[in-house]
Short mmCIF file of C-alpha atoms in Angstrom, two decimals:
data_model
loop_
_atom_site.label_atom_id
_atom_site.label_comp_id
_atom_site.label_asym_id
_atom_site.label_seq_id
_atom_site.Cartn_x
_atom_site.Cartn_y
_atom_site.Cartn_z
CA MET A 102 9.59 124.18 -39.44
CA GLY A 103 6.94 126.92 -39.50
CA LEU A 104 8.16 129.41 -42.07
CA GLY A 105 6.59 132.76 -42.79
CA LEU A 106 6.96 132.08 -46.52
CA ASN A 107 5.84 134.65 -49.06
CA ILE A 108 6.48 134.53 -52.82
CA ILE A 109 6.30 137.94 -54.51
CA PHE A 110 6.29 138.02 -58.29
CA ARG A 111 6.78 140.63 -60.97
CA VAL A 112 6.20 140.08 -64.67
CA PHE A 113 7.38 142.36 -67.47
CA PRO A 114 5.91 140.95 -70.71
CA PHE A 115 7.48 143.59 -72.97
CA ILE A 116 10.66 145.28 -71.74
CA LEU A 117 10.91 147.74 -74.63
CA GLY A 118 7.39 148.98 -73.90
CA LEU A 119 8.24 150.18 -70.38
CA GLU A 120 7.82 153.91 -69.97
CA ASP A 121 7.73 156.15 -66.93
CA LEU A 122 4.20 156.62 -65.64
CA LEU A 123 3.13 160.11 -64.70
CA GLY A 124 0.71 160.36 -61.79
CA LEU A 125 -1.89 162.98 -61.05
CA SER A 126 0.00 164.17 -57.96
CA ASN A 127 3.46 164.00 -56.42
CA GLU A 128 2.31 161.66 -53.64
CA SER A 129 3.94 158.25 -53.37
CA VAL A 130 1.81 155.18 -53.91
CA ASP A 131 2.63 151.95 -52.07
CA LEU A 132 3.19 149.38 -54.82
CA SER A 133 5.05 146.85 -52.67
CA GLN A 134 2.42 144.13 -53.25
CA CYS A 135 1.77 144.98 -56.89
CA GLY A 136 2.97 142.51 -59.51
CA ILE A 137 3.09 145.08 -62.30
CA ARG A 138 5.09 147.87 -60.74
CA SER A 139 8.01 149.64 -62.36
CA MET A 140 11.46 148.17 -62.79
CA SER A 141 14.50 150.02 -61.48
CA PRO A 142 16.24 151.94 -64.31
CA ILE A 143 19.53 150.13 -63.57
CA HIS A 144 17.89 146.70 -63.73
CA LEU A 145 15.97 147.74 -66.85
CA GLN A 146 19.24 148.65 -68.57
CA TYR A 147 20.77 145.32 -67.46
CA ILE A 148 17.82 143.41 -68.97
CA ARG A 149 18.00 145.42 -72.19
CA ASN A 150 21.76 144.82 -72.44
CA SER A 151 21.17 141.06 -72.11
CA GLY A 152 18.90 141.18 -75.17
CA ALA A 153 15.84 139.94 -73.26
CA LYS A 154 12.44 141.32 -74.25
CA ALA A 155 10.44 139.81 -71.36
CA SER A 156 11.26 139.12 -67.74
CA ALA A 157 9.63 137.57 -64.68
CA SER A 158 10.99 137.30 -61.17
CA PHE A 159 9.81 135.58 -58.02
CA SER A 160 11.22 136.89 -54.73
CA ILE A 161 11.29 134.31 -51.95
CA MET A 162 10.65 136.04 -48.63
CA ILE A 163 11.01 134.01 -45.43
CA ASP A 164 10.05 135.69 -42.16
CA GLY A 165 10.14 139.08 -43.89
CA GLU A 166 13.66 138.69 -45.29
CA LEU A 167 14.77 138.02 -48.86
CA TRP A 168 15.87 134.37 -48.97
CA GLY A 169 16.23 133.86 -52.70
CA LEU A 170 15.12 134.84 -56.16
CA VAL A 171 13.94 132.92 -59.22
CA THR A 172 14.24 134.88 -62.47
CA CYS A 173 13.16 134.08 -66.01
CA GLN A 174 13.90 135.93 -69.25
CA HIS A 175 12.78 135.50 -72.84
CA TYR A 176 14.18 137.01 -76.02
CA MET A 177 10.71 137.76 -77.42
CA PRO A 178 7.87 139.72 -75.81
CA ARG A 179 5.96 137.10 -73.84
CA HIS A 180 2.74 137.43 -71.85
CA VAL A 181 2.51 135.26 -68.73
CA ASP A 182 -1.14 134.86 -67.79
CA LEU A 183 -2.47 134.57 -64.25
CA SER A 184 -2.65 130.76 -64.25
CA GLN A 185 0.98 130.55 -65.43
CA ARG A 186 2.05 133.00 -62.70
CA HIS A 187 0.21 130.94 -60.08
CA LEU A 188 1.94 127.80 -61.37
CA CYS A 189 5.34 129.51 -61.11
CA VAL A 190 4.58 130.62 -57.54
CA PHE A 191 3.47 127.07 -56.68
CA LEU A 192 6.62 125.50 -58.16
CA THR A 193 8.84 128.05 -56.40
CA GLN A 194 7.09 127.40 -53.09
CA TYR A 195 7.40 123.63 -53.62
CA ALA A 196 11.15 123.94 -54.24
CA VAL A 197 11.62 126.15 -51.17
CA ASN A 198 9.68 123.70 -49.01
CA ARG A 199 11.84 120.82 -50.21
CA LEU A 200 15.09 122.75 -49.75
CA THR A 201 14.25 124.04 -46.28
CA LYS A 202 13.36 120.53 -45.14
CA GLY A 203 16.82 119.34 -46.22
CA ASP A 204 15.48 117.32 -49.16
CA ASN A 205 17.73 118.22 -52.10
CA SER A 206 16.89 115.07 -54.08
CA PHE A 207 14.54 116.62 -56.60
#
């Protein structure tokens, strides 16, 4: 099956350190492909209420539609470096490939 698979990730190494960013103008900036963009205030409150201090999520997009989501949380501030993010994307993609081929034996 030829899937248009795309894994989009966001990492928030320190939830309590998130602040609103003020730009130089009122123009919108397209951050749809940015891994460090802002978290929705509602989701931020949810994460804070859970006691987590760090969060990472990996959106699984197939043919332009959200197919699934892998989320990780930690109760201490935790930096996830680029090689760790690439490994998470690889593992997520591997799992999706196995699941979409009907192989649930992993």
